[in-house]
């Protein structure tokens, strides 16, 4: 065999028996080929693996990777929700309660006994939230744990219907005309229905509440009264004050249909207005009526014609707190006409 042939065989043998590195990729790399297990995962205590930087997967179940090292896991401690007892309302979504603690984060959250229907303990964050559905009282133990240990807290829950609050009518005074239907719209109020409605003192005769707290009715008793209105349910009550005022109707137009009218001295005078102008009327006459004649509380002009006077016009005014109306009468009083004149026989 020639010298050149021997050299070729030697080079070929070296290529296949000695790993080489570089961009040609014939030499094996420091890391395991893709798709193969990392030998440090199966033999982490080997000398080569101990020289490597720690990795998160190198930590045990009771360790945590922190600051480039595996340190001992700390158990959660001093678990706190900011409350040890609280009150929730049926059907009202609660503000979420987020827990606080010292130590490393829990990976398990438990509650015993189960929370009332509608309330939820988040299994990842421990946040308490939800909408309670039923009334009741109960105490619950919430436990936060990780492999190093646990912490717990007892919370007392009272769930009830929402009491009435912030009761307010749009009007603080209800002004009603005597004898006419009057209405105060429902008030604004928060709280659970149904509610009971009361007034102190009682509403004027003829007035009542409906289920919404609206006040409706009519009355002919003219007065102004303050009323404490109270809305209540089994959880509590709320109140406000409303004044109810019954005023007379505005006097209607009227007249004295018998006018003009003539009387003789000594006659009884009675002149009646029609129609009656209303309630709570005050009467006045301009100018003043002659002596012996007056106007009564019903607007009737009465009296005795004691002296004669020629045709005279009088303005009668009916007024109350809501307004006034006027009527006119025209009268005169004459002497008594002679009657049964006779002469004695001579």
Short mmCIF file of C-alpha atoms in Angstrom, two decimals:
data_model
loop_
_atom_site.label_atom_id
_atom_site.label_comp_id
_atom_site.label_asym_id
_atom_site.label_seq_id
_atom_site.Cartn_x
_atom_site.Cartn_y
_atom_site.Cartn_z
CA UNK A 1 0.00 0.00 0.00
CA UNK A 2 1.32 3.43 -0.90
CA UNK A 3 2.01 6.13 1.62
CA UNK A 4 -0.82 8.31 0.23
CA UNK A 5 -3.39 5.52 0.55
CA UNK A 6 -2.42 4.92 4.18
CA UNK A 7 -2.85 8.62 4.98
CA UNK A 8 -6.36 8.68 3.46
CA UNK A 9 -7.46 5.71 5.55
CA UNK A 10 -6.16 7.40 8.74
CA UNK A 11 -8.02 10.67 8.07
CA UNK A 12 -11.25 8.80 7.38
CA UNK A 13 -10.92 6.89 10.64
CA UNK A 14 -10.38 10.13 12.60
CA UNK A 15 -13.45 11.80 11.11
CA UNK A 16 -15.70 9.00 12.29
CA UNK A 17 -14.12 8.34 15.67
CA UNK A 18 -13.36 11.83 17.07
CA UNK A 19 -16.20 14.41 17.56
CA UNK A 20 -15.41 17.81 16.19
CA UNK A 21 -17.15 21.13 16.84
CA UNK A 22 -17.86 24.18 14.77
CA UNK A 23 -20.37 25.35 12.25
CA UNK A 24 -20.22 22.00 10.45
CA UNK A 25 -22.08 20.51 13.40
CA UNK A 26 -20.24 17.18 13.43
CA UNK A 27 -19.22 17.54 17.05
CA UNK A 28 -21.79 17.04 19.84
CA UNK A 29 -22.92 20.23 21.66
CA UNK A 30 -23.02 20.92 25.40
CA UNK A 31 -26.82 20.68 25.48
CA UNK A 32 -28.88 17.58 24.91
CA UNK A 33 -30.28 17.08 21.41
CA UNK A 34 -33.79 18.34 20.87
CA UNK A 35 -36.42 15.84 21.90
CA UNK A 36 -34.17 14.08 24.46
CA UNK A 37 -34.42 14.31 28.27
CA UNK A 38 -32.13 16.72 30.08
CA UNK A 39 -29.70 14.50 32.02
CA UNK A 40 -29.79 17.01 34.89
CA UNK A 41 -33.48 16.27 35.31
CA UNK A 42 -32.74 12.60 35.95
CA UNK A 43 -29.42 13.03 37.80
CA UNK A 44 -29.41 16.52 39.35
CA UNK A 45 -26.71 15.57 41.87
CA UNK A 46 -24.14 14.68 39.24
CA UNK A 47 -20.94 16.72 39.30
CA UNK A 48 -21.63 18.40 35.96
CA UNK A 49 -25.17 19.38 36.98
CA UNK A 50 -24.11 20.80 40.34
CA UNK A 51 -21.95 23.31 38.51
CA UNK A 52 -24.94 24.75 36.58
CA UNK A 53 -27.05 27.78 37.70
CA UNK A 54 -30.26 26.73 39.59
CA UNK A 55 -33.46 26.67 37.58
CA UNK A 56 -37.14 26.85 38.74
CA UNK A 57 -37.58 23.18 37.94
CA UNK A 58 -34.70 22.37 40.27
CA UNK A 59 -36.77 23.47 43.30
CA UNK A 60 -38.59 20.86 45.39
CA UNK A 61 -42.29 21.07 46.30
CA UNK A 62 -41.41 22.81 49.57
CA UNK A 63 -39.10 25.30 47.87
CA UNK A 64 -39.70 28.35 45.71
CA UNK A 65 -37.43 29.88 43.05
CA UNK A 66 -36.62 33.36 44.33
CA UNK A 67 -33.75 35.66 43.32
CA UNK A 68 -32.02 33.00 41.27
CA UNK A 69 -32.04 30.41 44.06
CA UNK A 70 -34.33 27.79 45.48
CA UNK A 71 -35.31 28.82 48.99
CA UNK A 72 -37.62 27.22 51.53
CA UNK A 73 -41.33 27.89 50.88
CA UNK A 74 -43.00 29.97 53.61
CA UNK A 75 -46.46 28.99 54.78
CA UNK A 76 -49.19 31.68 54.48
CA UNK A 77 -49.90 33.37 57.81
CA UNK A 78 -52.16 36.06 59.28
CA UNK A 79 -54.91 35.51 56.72
CA UNK A 80 -57.24 38.52 56.80
CA UNK A 81 -60.28 39.79 54.84
CA UNK A 82 -60.61 43.06 56.73
CA UNK A 83 -63.70 41.69 58.50
CA UNK A 84 -64.57 39.05 61.04
CA UNK A 85 -68.32 39.65 60.74
CA UNK A 86 -70.46 41.49 58.22
CA UNK A 87 -74.00 41.92 56.93
CA UNK A 88 -75.12 41.30 53.36
CA UNK A 89 -78.50 41.98 51.74
CA UNK A 90 -80.54 39.45 49.78
CA UNK A 91 -80.34 40.13 46.04
CA UNK A 92 -77.67 42.84 46.38
CA UNK A 93 -74.23 42.11 44.90
CA UNK A 94 -71.52 42.39 47.54
CA UNK A 95 -68.31 44.33 47.10
CA UNK A 96 -65.56 41.73 46.54
CA UNK A 97 -63.42 40.94 49.59
CA UNK A 98 -59.76 40.34 48.68
CA UNK A 99 -57.64 38.46 51.25
CA UNK A 100 -54.28 39.56 52.59
CA UNK A 101 -51.59 37.41 54.22
CA UNK A 102 -47.89 37.21 54.92
CA UNK A 103 -45.67 34.45 53.56
CA UNK A 104 -45.76 32.82 50.17
CA UNK A 105 -48.92 32.60 48.12
CA UNK A 106 -51.47 29.86 48.78
CA UNK A 107 -52.27 27.45 46.00
CA UNK A 108 -55.36 26.00 47.69
CA UNK A 109 -58.39 27.89 49.07
CA UNK A 110 -61.10 26.11 51.04
CA UNK A 111 -64.18 27.19 53.01
CA UNK A 112 -66.19 25.20 55.53
CA UNK A 113 -69.12 24.93 55.73
CA UNK A 114 -70.14 25.89 52.22
CA UNK A 115 -70.93 29.57 51.72
CA UNK A 116 -74.60 30.63 51.48
CA UNK A 117 -76.13 30.17 48.04
CA UNK A 118 -74.97 32.88 45.66
CA UNK A 119 -71.65 33.62 47.40
CA UNK A 120 -68.39 32.35 45.88
CA UNK A 121 -64.83 31.84 47.15
CA UNK A 122 -62.46 32.01 44.17
CA UNK A 123 -60.36 28.83 44.23
CA UNK A 124 -57.30 30.61 42.77
CA UNK A 125 -57.33 34.04 44.43
CA UNK A 126 -59.43 33.51 47.56
CA UNK A 127 -61.62 36.53 46.67
CA UNK A 128 -65.10 36.42 48.26
CA UNK A 129 -67.87 37.72 45.95
CA UNK A 130 -71.38 37.08 44.67
CA UNK A 131 -75.07 37.86 45.31
CA UNK A 132 -76.70 36.18 48.33
CA UNK A 133 -80.13 34.69 47.66
CA UNK A 134 -81.55 33.86 51.10
CA UNK A 135 -81.62 35.32 54.60
CA UNK A 136 -79.70 33.60 57.37
CA UNK A 137 -76.75 33.70 59.76
CA UNK A 138 -73.68 31.46 59.61
CA UNK A 139 -69.99 31.24 60.51
CA UNK A 140 -67.46 30.05 57.93
CA UNK A 141 -63.80 29.05 58.18
CA UNK A 142 -61.67 30.03 55.18
CA UNK A 143 -58.34 28.18 54.82
CA UNK A 144 -55.43 29.26 52.61
CA UNK A 145 -52.62 26.71 52.20
CA UNK A 146 -49.50 25.77 50.28
CA UNK A 147 -47.14 22.77 50.76
CA UNK A 148 -45.40 24.55 53.64
CA UNK A 149 -48.51 25.09 55.74
CA UNK A 150 -51.79 27.00 56.04
CA UNK A 151 -53.60 29.91 57.66
CA UNK A 152 -57.30 30.30 58.42
CA UNK A 153 -59.90 32.85 59.51
CA UNK A 154 -63.47 32.60 60.82
CA UNK A 155 -66.04 35.01 59.36
CA UNK A 156 -69.58 35.50 60.66
CA UNK A 157 -72.14 36.34 57.95
CA UNK A 158 -75.59 37.82 58.49
CA UNK A 159 -77.76 37.91 55.39
CA UNK A 160 -81.02 39.84 55.59
CA UNK A 161 -83.35 41.81 53.35
CA UNK A 162 -82.30 45.40 52.74
CA UNK A 163 -84.02 47.86 55.10
CA UNK A 164 -85.66 51.00 53.69
CA UNK A 165 -83.42 54.05 53.47
CA UNK A 166 -83.26 57.53 51.93
CA UNK A 167 -87.06 57.93 51.83
CA UNK A 168 -87.92 61.16 50.00
CA UNK A 169 -90.99 62.52 48.18
CA UNK A 170 -90.58 64.97 45.30
CA UNK A 171 -92.84 67.43 47.17
CA UNK A 172 -92.57 68.33 50.83
CA UNK A 173 -96.09 69.83 50.78
CA UNK A 174 -99.21 68.41 49.14
CA UNK A 175 -101.77 71.16 48.50
CA UNK A 176 -105.27 69.88 47.73
CA UNK A 177 -108.50 71.69 46.83
CA UNK A 178 -111.39 70.84 49.09
CA UNK A 179 -113.57 68.09 47.69
CA UNK A 180 -111.28 67.36 44.73
CA UNK A 181 -109.10 64.29 44.15
CA UNK A 182 -105.46 64.86 45.12
CA UNK A 183 -102.35 62.76 44.43
CA UNK A 184 -98.74 62.64 45.67
CA UNK A 185 -96.53 60.43 43.43
CA UNK A 186 -94.53 57.54 44.93
CA UNK A 187 -91.39 58.50 46.85
CA UNK A 188 -87.81 57.54 46.13
CA UNK A 189 -86.67 54.86 48.57
CA UNK A 190 -84.15 52.02 48.57
CA UNK A 191 -84.73 48.69 50.26
CA UNK A 192 -86.48 45.36 49.86
CA UNK A 193 -90.12 45.19 48.91
CA UNK A 194 -92.83 44.87 50.06
CA UNK A 195 -92.90 47.82 52.44
CA UNK A 196 -95.56 48.93 54.88
CA UNK A 197 -96.58 52.60 54.92
CA UNK A 198 -97.78 54.55 57.94
CA UNK A 199 -98.40 58.18 58.87
CA UNK A 200 -98.23 59.91 62.22
CA UNK A 201 -100.66 61.55 62.75
CA UNK A 202 -102.94 59.56 60.42
CA UNK A 203 -103.56 60.93 56.95
CA UNK A 204 -106.58 63.26 56.60
CA UNK A 205 -109.90 61.45 56.33
CA UNK A 206 -110.38 60.33 52.74
CA UNK A 207 -106.64 59.87 52.03
CA UNK A 208 -104.68 56.59 51.85
CA UNK A 209 -101.40 54.96 50.74
CA UNK A 210 -100.96 52.49 47.92
CA UNK A 211 -98.26 49.78 47.88
CA UNK A 212 -95.70 52.17 46.38
CA UNK A 213 -96.15 54.83 49.08
CA UNK A 214 -98.15 57.16 46.84
CA UNK A 215 -100.78 59.22 48.71
CA UNK A 216 -104.21 59.72 47.11
CA UNK A 217 -107.59 61.00 48.25
CA UNK A 218 -109.87 63.97 48.82
CA UNK A 219 -111.23 65.83 51.82
CA UNK A 220 -113.55 68.73 52.58
CA UNK A 221 -111.91 69.45 55.94
CA UNK A 222 -109.80 72.53 55.35
CA UNK A 223 -106.61 72.30 57.39
CA UNK A 224 -102.83 72.12 57.16
CA UNK A 225 -101.09 69.26 59.00
CA UNK A 226 -97.57 67.81 59.15
CA UNK A 227 -97.26 64.04 58.77
CA UNK A 228 -94.27 61.78 59.49
CA UNK A 229 -94.40 59.18 56.70
CA UNK A 230 -92.64 55.91 57.50
CA UNK A 231 -91.69 53.03 55.16
CA UNK A 232 -90.80 49.79 56.94
CA UNK A 233 -90.02 46.13 56.38
CA UNK A 234 -88.78 43.41 58.71
CA UNK A 235 -85.21 44.75 58.52
CA UNK A 236 -85.88 48.38 59.46
CA UNK A 237 -87.55 51.63 58.44
CA UNK A 238 -87.00 55.08 56.98
CA UNK A 239 -89.09 58.23 57.43
CA UNK A 240 -89.68 61.70 56.04
CA UNK A 241 -92.10 64.57 56.68
CA UNK A 242 -94.88 65.78 54.37
CA UNK A 243 -97.32 68.65 54.95
CA UNK A 244 -100.86 68.12 53.63
CA UNK A 245 -102.92 71.28 53.14
CA UNK A 246 -106.60 71.30 52.16
CA UNK A 247 -107.66 74.65 50.71
CA UNK A 248 -111.12 75.84 49.64
CA UNK A 249 -112.15 76.10 46.03
CA UNK A 250 -111.87 79.46 44.33
CA UNK A 251 -115.24 81.20 44.71
CA UNK A 252 -117.38 80.57 41.63
CA UNK A 253 -119.28 83.27 39.82
CA UNK A 254 -122.65 83.96 41.38
CA UNK A 255 -125.59 86.32 41.01
CA UNK A 256 -128.74 87.47 42.81
CA UNK A 257 -131.44 86.40 40.35
CA UNK A 258 -134.23 88.29 42.18
CA UNK A 259 -132.45 91.61 41.61
CA UNK A 260 -133.61 94.27 40.86
CA UNK A 261 -136.24 94.12 43.56
CA UNK A 262 -138.47 96.68 45.26
CA UNK A 263 -139.64 96.66 48.86
CA UNK A 264 -141.97 98.75 50.95
CA UNK A 265 -141.14 100.07 54.36
CA UNK A 266 -141.65 97.31 56.90
CA UNK A 267 -141.14 94.44 54.43
CA UNK A 268 -138.87 91.50 55.35
CA UNK A 269 -135.88 91.43 52.97
CA UNK A 270 -134.21 88.14 51.88
CA UNK A 271 -132.11 88.06 48.70
CA UNK A 272 -130.27 84.72 48.10
CA UNK A 273 -127.16 84.29 45.87
CA UNK A 274 -127.11 81.57 43.24
CA UNK A 275 -125.16 79.38 43.01
CA UNK A 276 -123.43 79.21 46.36
CA UNK A 277 -119.91 80.44 45.53
CA UNK A 278 -118.09 77.92 47.75
CA UNK A 279 -116.66 77.20 51.18
CA UNK A 280 -114.72 79.34 53.61
CA UNK A 281 -116.17 82.50 52.11
CA UNK A 282 -115.93 85.95 53.61
CA UNK A 283 -118.56 88.41 52.42
CA UNK A 284 -118.28 92.15 51.97
CA UNK A 285 -120.63 94.84 50.55
CA UNK A 286 -119.80 98.15 48.89
CA UNK A 287 -121.25 100.64 49.73
CA UNK A 288 -122.66 99.77 53.15
CA UNK A 289 -126.19 98.46 53.22
CA UNK A 290 -128.88 100.70 54.70
CA UNK A 291 -129.67 100.45 58.41
CA UNK A 292 -131.56 97.29 59.26
CA UNK A 293 -130.21 95.32 56.28
CA UNK A 294 -127.10 93.06 56.42
CA UNK A 295 -125.42 90.15 54.63
CA UNK A 296 -125.06 86.84 56.51
CA UNK A 297 -122.38 84.09 56.33
CA UNK A 298 -124.14 82.46 53.37
CA UNK A 299 -124.21 85.65 51.31
CA UNK A 300 -127.94 86.18 51.88
CA UNK A 301 -128.97 89.83 52.10
CA UNK A 302 -131.57 90.09 54.88
CA UNK A 303 -133.22 92.49 57.22
CA UNK A 304 -136.15 94.88 57.47
CA UNK A 305 -136.82 97.85 55.27
CA UNK A 306 -137.09 100.53 57.91
CA UNK A 307 -136.62 103.61 55.77
CA UNK A 308 -137.26 104.54 52.20
CA UNK A 309 -134.50 104.93 49.61
CA UNK A 310 -134.39 105.11 45.85
CA UNK A 311 -132.84 102.54 43.52
CA UNK A 312 -129.40 101.70 44.85
CA UNK A 313 -126.71 99.32 43.55
CA UNK A 314 -124.56 97.24 45.91
CA UNK A 315 -121.50 95.18 44.96
CA UNK A 316 -121.28 91.91 46.91
CA UNK A 317 -117.81 90.26 47.08
CA UNK A 318 -117.23 86.62 48.08
CA UNK A 319 -113.55 85.85 48.85
CA UNK A 320 -111.34 83.18 50.38
CA UNK A 321 -107.64 82.28 50.34
CA UNK A 322 -107.86 81.15 46.71
CA UNK A 323 -109.57 84.17 45.15
CA UNK A 324 -112.83 86.07 44.92
CA UNK A 325 -115.96 86.64 42.83
CA UNK A 326 -118.61 89.36 42.77
CA UNK A 327 -122.33 89.86 42.31
CA UNK A 328 -124.59 92.91 42.07
CA UNK A 329 -127.96 93.68 43.67
CA UNK A 330 -130.25 96.58 42.84
CA UNK A 331 -132.99 97.44 45.35
CA UNK A 332 -135.19 100.29 46.56
CA UNK A 333 -137.58 100.79 49.47
CA UNK A 334 -140.73 102.87 49.12
CA UNK A 335 -143.47 104.09 51.42
CA UNK A 336 -146.43 101.88 51.97
CA UNK A 337 -149.09 102.76 49.48
CA UNK A 338 -152.37 103.98 50.96
CA UNK A 339 -155.12 101.37 50.98
CA UNK A 340 -158.80 101.23 51.92
CA UNK A 341 -159.31 104.96 51.89
CA UNK A 342 -162.78 105.83 53.11
CA UNK A 343 -164.76 108.85 54.21
CA UNK A 344 -167.26 108.79 57.08
CA UNK A 345 -170.87 109.58 56.21
CA UNK A 346 -171.83 113.10 56.94
#
